[in-house]
Amino acid sequence: MTITALVLGENPVKLWGLSATTRLKRQLKEVGGVTVAESPAGLPGSGQVLLLNSHYLFEVRTLAGLMEKENVLLICQRDGGVAAAFVDSQHVGVATDCLAGKVQPSASPLTSITPENLAAFNEALRSARAPLLEPVVAEQKTQLENRLYGNAYRGITDLVTKFLWPRPAKKAVHLAAALGVSPNMVTTIGLVLVLAACYLFLEGWYFAGLAAAWMMTFLDTVDGKLARVTVQSSKFGHLYDHVIDLFHPPFWYIYWGMSLGEFEPVLGFGQAQMYWMIVLGYVAGRVVEGLFPLLGDCTIFTWKPFDAWFRLVTARRNPCLIILTLSALAARPDWGFVAVTFWTVLTTLVLLLRLVQGLAARLSGGPLQSWLSAADVAQGPN
């Protein structure tokens, strides 16, 4: 099916440094399979047409959800205006008149829908907000930028990312957007900090290593938010960031342990055994996370409310850095190494248990569904 998009009008209000037309073109590129016409003369005589009012703010899943419909007008509930239309070529004229306010939606042959008629659950961000659609006016610029930033944040993540980083990361994203810094540039700085932390931990310079590590985790929040609010997400950028995130944590813990010299076994486990416990526990946990989506339409952390809570503290990088930081402040870095080792094993055992429980639920009740996709949760408060 051929889909051609046309942006109508030009809104002078820029959000996160992007004009409405630039933002929409980047979003359509993310959706894929859409050709953007520069003027009405560029519209084809056949196929599907997506008309977008530049005076409204969309997100990618709003556009993607709209293009799953047929001959519809998308109505903004905030002001009652027609924000977009997805129609066949025979209805382009009436749809254009509706967007221009010349024809009332009720007087047209097109079906009127709102964002609530589109899918609400966003698996990528693990949240259940309805797709975004807001009028863009100068008086609401700050609020809309805040909304975009909030929507770019994962609803289910670790306690540091959820509670500590949002405010400072927002300032950093503003600065990066103003300076024209790309998300991949931020990720590259993070990679340098990963390597610096490895060296500093190995040398026993714990506080310097922790400073590098914490800065890296902060930038890991910034690059993703910057990519989303400026619509610069890419397959390469996602892979680049994900590979770094996936591989470095066990090296930090092991290098920390190697700096300690020999110490007495704990519960019968020596240092070499603890290195293997860290690696195997970490890998097993990641494997479980990868296998769980095969059981249904959710991840292991979006299945039940318990899993969302458990994600706050499970032995990922940030919770483990809290443990190491506390041990350094107590002048007992060995305690931190031991605690991270056993916390990694313990939380992985919990994940394995949840995988077994998920498999049992799948066999008895069919594909698993996230509790966030339930209608009452997805709709949120009135």
Coordinates of C-alpha atoms in Angstrom, one line a residue:
M1 CA 0.0 0.0 0.0
T2 CA 1.4 3.4 -1.0
I3 CA 1.1 6.1 1.7
T4 CA 1.9 9.7 1.1
A5 CA 2.0 12.3 3.8
L6 CA 1.5 16.1 3.6
V7 CA 2.1 18.6 6.4
L8 CA -0.4 21.4 6.3
G9 CA 0.6 24.9 7.5
E10 CA 3.7 25.9 9.3
N11 CA 3.8 26.4 13.1
P12 CA 6.4 29.0 14.2
V13 CA 6.7 27.4 17.7
K14 CA 9.7 25.1 18.0
L15 CA 9.9 22.3 20.6
W16 CA 13.3 21.1 21.7
G17 CA 14.7 23.2 18.9
L18 CA 12.7 21.4 16.1
S19 CA 10.1 23.0 13.8
A20 CA 6.8 21.2 13.5
T21 CA 7.6 20.2 9.9
T22 CA 11.0 18.8 10.8
R23 CA 9.7 16.9 13.7
L24 CA 6.9 15.4 11.7
K25 CA 9.3 14.3 8.9
R26 CA 11.6 12.6 11.4
Q27 CA 8.6 10.9 13.0
L28 CA 7.3 9.6 9.6
K29 CA 10.8 8.3 8.8
E30 CA 10.7 6.3 12.1
V31 CA 7.3 4.9 11.2
G32 CA 8.6 3.9 7.8
G33 CA 6.9 3.3 4.4
V34 CA 5.7 6.9 4.0
T35 CA 6.6 9.3 1.3
V36 CA 6.4 13.0 2.3
A37 CA 4.9 15.4 -0.3
E38 CA 6.2 19.0 -0.2
S39 CA 2.9 20.4 -1.5
P40 CA -0.7 19.3 -2.4
A41 CA 0.5 19.1 -6.0
G42 CA 2.7 16.2 -4.9
L43 CA -0.1 14.0 -3.7
P44 CA -0.8 10.9 -5.9
G45 CA -4.0 10.2 -7.6
S46 CA -4.3 6.8 -5.8
G47 CA -3.3 5.2 -2.6
Q48 CA -3.6 6.3 1.0
V49 CA -2.9 9.9 2.2
L50 CA -1.9 11.1 5.6
L51 CA -2.7 14.8 6.2
L52 CA -1.1 16.4 9.3
N53 CA -1.9 19.7 10.9
S54 CA 1.4 21.4 11.9
H55 CA -0.3 23.1 14.8
Y56 CA -0.6 19.9 16.7
L57 CA 2.0 17.8 18.5
F58 CA 2.1 14.0 17.8
E59 CA 4.3 11.2 18.8
V60 CA 5.4 8.3 16.5
R61 CA 2.9 5.8 17.9
T62 CA 0.0 8.3 17.4
L63 CA 0.9 8.4 13.7
A64 CA 1.5 4.7 13.5
G65 CA -1.8 4.0 15.2
L66 CA -3.7 6.4 12.9
M67 CA -2.4 4.6 9.8
E68 CA -4.0 1.4 11.0
K69 CA -7.4 3.0 10.5
E70 CA -9.4 3.7 7.3
N71 CA -10.9 7.1 6.3
V72 CA -10.6 8.7 9.6
L73 CA -10.2 12.2 11.2
L74 CA -8.1 12.4 14.3
I75 CA -9.7 14.9 16.7
C76 CA -7.7 16.6 19.5
Q77 CA -9.7 16.4 22.7
R78 CA -8.0 19.4 24.1
D79 CA -9.5 21.9 21.7
G80 CA -11.8 19.9 19.5
G81 CA -9.8 20.6 16.4
V82 CA -9.0 18.2 13.6
A83 CA -5.3 17.3 13.9
A84 CA -4.9 14.8 11.2
A85 CA -6.6 12.6 8.6
F86 CA -5.8 9.2 7.1
V87 CA -7.9 8.7 3.9
D88 CA -7.9 7.2 0.5
S89 CA -7.2 9.6 -2.4
Q90 CA -10.9 10.1 -3.1
H91 CA -11.4 11.7 0.3
V92 CA -8.4 14.0 0.3
G93 CA -10.5 17.1 -0.6
V94 CA -13.1 16.7 2.2
A95 CA -10.3 15.8 4.7
T96 CA -8.3 18.9 3.8
D97 CA -11.4 21.1 4.3
C98 CA -12.0 19.5 7.7
L99 CA -8.4 20.2 8.8
A100 CA -8.9 23.8 7.5
G101 CA -12.1 24.2 9.5
K102 CA -14.2 24.7 6.4
V103 CA -16.2 21.5 7.0
Q104 CA -17.3 20.1 10.3
P105 CA -16.2 16.5 10.9
S106 CA -19.8 15.5 11.6
A107 CA -20.8 16.7 8.2
S108 CA -18.2 14.7 6.4
P109 CA -18.3 11.0 5.4
L110 CA -15.2 10.3 7.5
T111 CA -15.1 8.7 10.9
S112 CA -13.9 10.8 13.8
I113 CA -11.6 9.2 16.4
T114 CA -9.5 10.4 19.3
P115 CA -6.1 9.2 20.6
E116 CA -8.0 7.0 23.1
N117 CA -9.1 4.9 20.1
L118 CA -5.5 4.1 19.4
A119 CA -3.3 1.5 21.2
A120 CA -2.2 2.9 24.6
F121 CA 0.4 0.5 25.9
N122 CA 4.0 1.3 24.8
E123 CA 6.2 -1.7 25.3
A124 CA 9.4 0.1 24.3
L125 CA 9.0 2.6 27.2
R126 CA 7.0 0.2 29.4
S127 CA 4.2 2.7 30.0
A128 CA 0.5 2.9 29.4
R129 CA -0.1 6.5 28.5
A130 CA -2.5 7.2 25.7
P131 CA -0.8 8.3 22.5
L132 CA 0.1 12.0 22.6
L133 CA -1.9 14.7 20.7
E134 CA -1.8 18.3 21.9
P135 CA -2.3 21.7 20.2
V136 CA 1.0 23.6 19.9
V137 CA 0.8 27.3 21.0
A138 CA 3.6 29.6 22.2
E139 CA 2.0 29.9 25.7
Q140 CA 2.3 26.1 26.2
K141 CA 5.8 25.6 24.9
T142 CA 7.4 24.8 28.2
Q143 CA 4.6 22.5 29.2
L144 CA 4.7 20.7 25.9
E145 CA 8.5 20.2 26.1
N146 CA 8.0 18.8 29.6
R147 CA 5.3 16.5 28.2
L148 CA 7.7 15.2 25.5
Y149 CA 10.4 14.7 28.0
G150 CA 8.1 12.8 30.4
N151 CA 6.8 10.6 27.6
A152 CA 10.4 9.7 26.7
Y153 CA 11.0 8.3 30.2
R154 CA 10.5 4.6 30.8
G155 CA 7.7 3.9 33.3
I156 CA 9.5 0.8 34.6
T157 CA 13.2 1.1 35.3
D158 CA 15.7 1.1 38.2
L159 CA 15.2 3.4 41.2
V160 CA 18.1 5.8 40.3
T161 CA 16.8 6.3 36.7
K162 CA 13.3 6.7 38.0
F163 CA 13.8 9.0 41.0
L164 CA 17.2 10.7 40.8
W165 CA 18.0 11.4 37.2
P166 CA 14.9 13.0 35.7
R167 CA 15.5 16.6 36.7
P168 CA 19.2 16.9 36.0
A169 CA 18.9 14.8 32.9
K170 CA 16.3 17.2 31.5
K171 CA 18.7 20.1 31.9
A172 CA 21.4 18.2 30.2
V173 CA 19.1 17.3 27.3
H174 CA 18.1 20.9 26.9
L175 CA 21.8 21.9 26.7
A176 CA 22.6 19.1 24.3
A177 CA 19.7 20.0 22.0
A178 CA 20.7 23.7 22.1
L179 CA 24.3 22.9 21.2
G180 CA 23.3 20.4 18.5
V181 CA 25.0 17.5 20.2
S182 CA 23.7 14.2 18.8
P183 CA 22.6 11.2 20.9
N184 CA 25.5 9.1 19.5
M185 CA 28.0 11.7 20.6
V186 CA 26.7 11.4 24.2
T187 CA 26.8 7.6 23.9
T188 CA 30.5 7.8 22.8
I189 CA 31.4 9.9 25.8
G190 CA 29.7 7.3 27.9
L191 CA 31.8 4.6 26.3
V192 CA 35.0 6.5 27.3
L193 CA 33.7 6.7 30.9
V194 CA 33.0 3.0 30.9
L195 CA 36.6 2.3 30.0
A196 CA 37.9 4.9 32.5
A197 CA 35.8 3.3 35.3
C198 CA 37.3 -0.2 34.4
Y199 CA 40.8 1.1 34.8
L200 CA 40.1 3.1 37.9
F201 CA 38.4 0.2 39.7
L202 CA 41.2 -2.1 38.8
E203 CA 43.7 0.3 40.3
G204 CA 41.7 0.6 43.5
W205 CA 40.8 4.3 42.9
Y206 CA 37.3 3.6 43.9
F207 CA 35.9 7.1 44.3
A208 CA 37.3 8.3 41.0
G209 CA 36.0 5.1 39.3
L210 CA 32.6 5.6 40.9
A211 CA 32.5 9.2 39.7
A212 CA 33.2 8.0 36.1
A213 CA 30.6 5.2 36.5
W214 CA 27.9 7.4 37.8
M215 CA 28.5 10.0 35.1
M216 CA 28.2 7.3 32.5
T217 CA 24.9 6.1 33.9
F218 CA 23.7 9.7 33.9
L219 CA 24.7 10.1 30.2
D220 CA 23.0 6.8 29.4
T221 CA 19.8 8.4 30.5
V222 CA 20.5 11.6 28.6
D223 CA 21.3 10.0 25.2
G224 CA 18.0 8.1 25.1
K225 CA 15.9 11.1 26.1
L226 CA 17.8 13.3 23.7
A227 CA 17.1 10.9 20.8
R228 CA 13.4 10.7 21.6
V229 CA 12.6 14.4 22.2
T230 CA 14.5 15.4 19.0
V231 CA 13.3 12.4 17.1
Q232 CA 16.8 11.1 16.3
S233 CA 16.4 7.5 17.2
S234 CA 18.1 5.1 14.8
K235 CA 18.8 1.4 14.6
F236 CA 22.5 2.0 14.8
G237 CA 22.1 4.3 17.8
H238 CA 19.9 1.9 19.6
L239 CA 22.4 -1.0 18.9
Y240 CA 25.4 1.1 19.9
D241 CA 23.9 2.1 23.2
H242 CA 22.5 -1.3 23.9
V243 CA 25.7 -3.2 23.3
I244 CA 27.6 -0.9 25.7
D245 CA 24.9 -1.3 28.3
L246 CA 24.8 -5.0 27.9
F247 CA 28.4 -5.9 28.3
H248 CA 30.2 -3.6 30.7
P249 CA 28.6 -4.1 34.1
P250 CA 30.3 -7.5 35.0
F251 CA 33.7 -6.0 34.1
W252 CA 33.2 -3.2 36.6
Y253 CA 32.4 -5.6 39.4
I254 CA 35.2 -8.0 38.5
Y255 CA 37.8 -5.3 38.2
W256 CA 36.6 -4.0 41.6
G257 CA 37.2 -7.4 43.0
M258 CA 40.6 -7.8 41.4
S259 CA 41.8 -4.6 43.1
L260 CA 41.1 -6.0 46.5
G261 CA 43.9 -8.6 46.7
E262 CA 43.2 -11.9 48.5
F263 CA 40.6 -12.1 51.3
E264 CA 39.0 -14.9 53.2
P265 CA 36.3 -16.9 51.4
V266 CA 32.7 -15.9 52.2
L267 CA 30.2 -18.8 52.8
G268 CA 32.9 -21.0 51.3
F269 CA 33.2 -19.0 48.1
G270 CA 36.6 -17.6 47.1
Q271 CA 37.2 -14.6 44.9
A272 CA 37.7 -16.6 41.7
Q273 CA 34.4 -18.4 42.4
M274 CA 32.7 -15.1 42.9
Y275 CA 33.9 -13.8 39.6
W276 CA 32.1 -16.8 38.0
M277 CA 29.0 -16.2 40.1
I278 CA 28.9 -12.6 38.8
V279 CA 29.3 -13.6 35.2
L280 CA 26.9 -16.5 35.2
G281 CA 24.4 -14.7 37.3
Y282 CA 24.4 -11.7 35.1
V283 CA 24.3 -13.7 31.9
A284 CA 21.5 -15.9 33.2
G285 CA 19.5 -12.9 34.2
R286 CA 19.8 -11.4 30.7
V287 CA 18.9 -14.7 29.1
V288 CA 15.8 -14.9 31.2
E289 CA 14.8 -11.4 30.1
G290 CA 15.3 -12.4 26.5
L291 CA 13.3 -15.6 26.8
F292 CA 10.3 -14.2 28.7
P293 CA 8.7 -12.3 25.7
L294 CA 8.3 -15.6 24.0
L295 CA 5.6 -16.4 26.5
G296 CA 3.3 -13.5 25.3
D297 CA 3.1 -9.8 24.7
C298 CA 5.1 -8.5 27.6
T299 CA 8.6 -8.5 29.1
I300 CA 9.5 -10.0 32.5
F301 CA 9.3 -6.6 34.1
T302 CA 5.9 -5.7 32.7
W303 CA 4.0 -8.9 33.4
K304 CA 2.7 -8.2 36.9
P305 CA 2.9 -5.3 39.4
F306 CA 5.5 -7.2 41.4
D307 CA 7.8 -7.4 38.4
A308 CA 7.6 -3.7 37.9
W309 CA 8.6 -3.1 41.6
F310 CA 11.3 -5.7 41.4
R311 CA 12.9 -3.9 38.4
L312 CA 13.6 -1.0 40.8
V313 CA 16.2 -3.0 42.7
T314 CA 17.2 -6.0 40.6
A315 CA 20.9 -6.4 40.2
R316 CA 21.4 -4.2 37.2
R317 CA 24.1 -1.5 37.0
N318 CA 22.6 1.3 39.0
P319 CA 21.4 -0.7 42.1
C320 CA 24.8 -2.4 42.1
L321 CA 26.6 0.9 41.9
I322 CA 24.6 2.0 45.0
I323 CA 26.0 -1.0 46.9
L324 CA 29.6 -0.3 45.7
T325 CA 29.3 3.4 46.6
L326 CA 28.1 2.6 50.1
S327 CA 30.9 0.1 50.6
A328 CA 33.5 2.7 49.5
L329 CA 32.1 5.3 51.9
A330 CA 32.3 2.7 54.7
A331 CA 36.0 2.1 53.7
R332 CA 35.1 -1.6 53.1
P333 CA 35.2 -2.1 49.3
D334 CA 35.4 -5.8 49.9
W335 CA 31.9 -5.7 51.4
G336 CA 30.6 -4.1 48.2
F337 CA 32.1 -6.7 46.0
V338 CA 30.6 -9.6 48.1
A339 CA 27.2 -7.9 48.3
V340 CA 27.1 -7.3 44.5
T341 CA 28.0 -10.9 43.9
F342 CA 25.3 -12.4 46.1
W343 CA 22.7 -9.8 45.1
T344 CA 23.3 -10.7 41.5
V345 CA 22.8 -14.4 42.2
L346 CA 19.7 -13.8 44.4
T347 CA 17.9 -11.6 42.0
T348 CA 18.7 -13.9 39.1
L349 CA 17.1 -16.7 41.0
V350 CA 14.0 -14.6 41.4
L351 CA 14.0 -14.0 37.6
L352 CA 14.3 -17.7 37.0
L353 CA 11.4 -18.4 39.3
R354 CA 9.3 -15.8 37.5
L355 CA 10.2 -17.4 34.1
V356 CA 9.0 -20.8 35.4
Q357 CA 5.8 -19.2 36.8
G358 CA 5.3 -17.4 33.5
L359 CA 5.7 -20.7 31.6
A360 CA 3.1 -22.4 33.8
A361 CA 0.7 -19.5 33.3
R362 CA 1.3 -19.6 29.5
L363 CA 0.5 -23.3 29.3
S364 CA -2.6 -23.0 31.4
G365 CA -4.0 -19.7 30.3
G366 CA -2.6 -18.8 26.9
P367 CA -0.2 -16.0 25.9
L368 CA 0.8 -13.7 28.8
Q369 CA -0.4 -10.1 28.8
S370 CA 1.1 -7.1 30.6
W371 CA -1.0 -5.7 33.5
L372 CA -0.3 -2.3 31.9
S373 CA -2.2 -3.2 28.8
A374 CA -5.4 -3.7 30.7
A375 CA -8.1 -1.2 29.7
D376 CA -8.5 0.4 33.2
V377 CA -4.7 0.8 33.6
A378 CA -4.0 2.0 30.1
Q379 CA -6.7 4.7 30.3
G380 CA -5.3 6.1 33.5
P381 CA -7.2 8.5 35.7
N382 CA -10.0 10.6 34.3

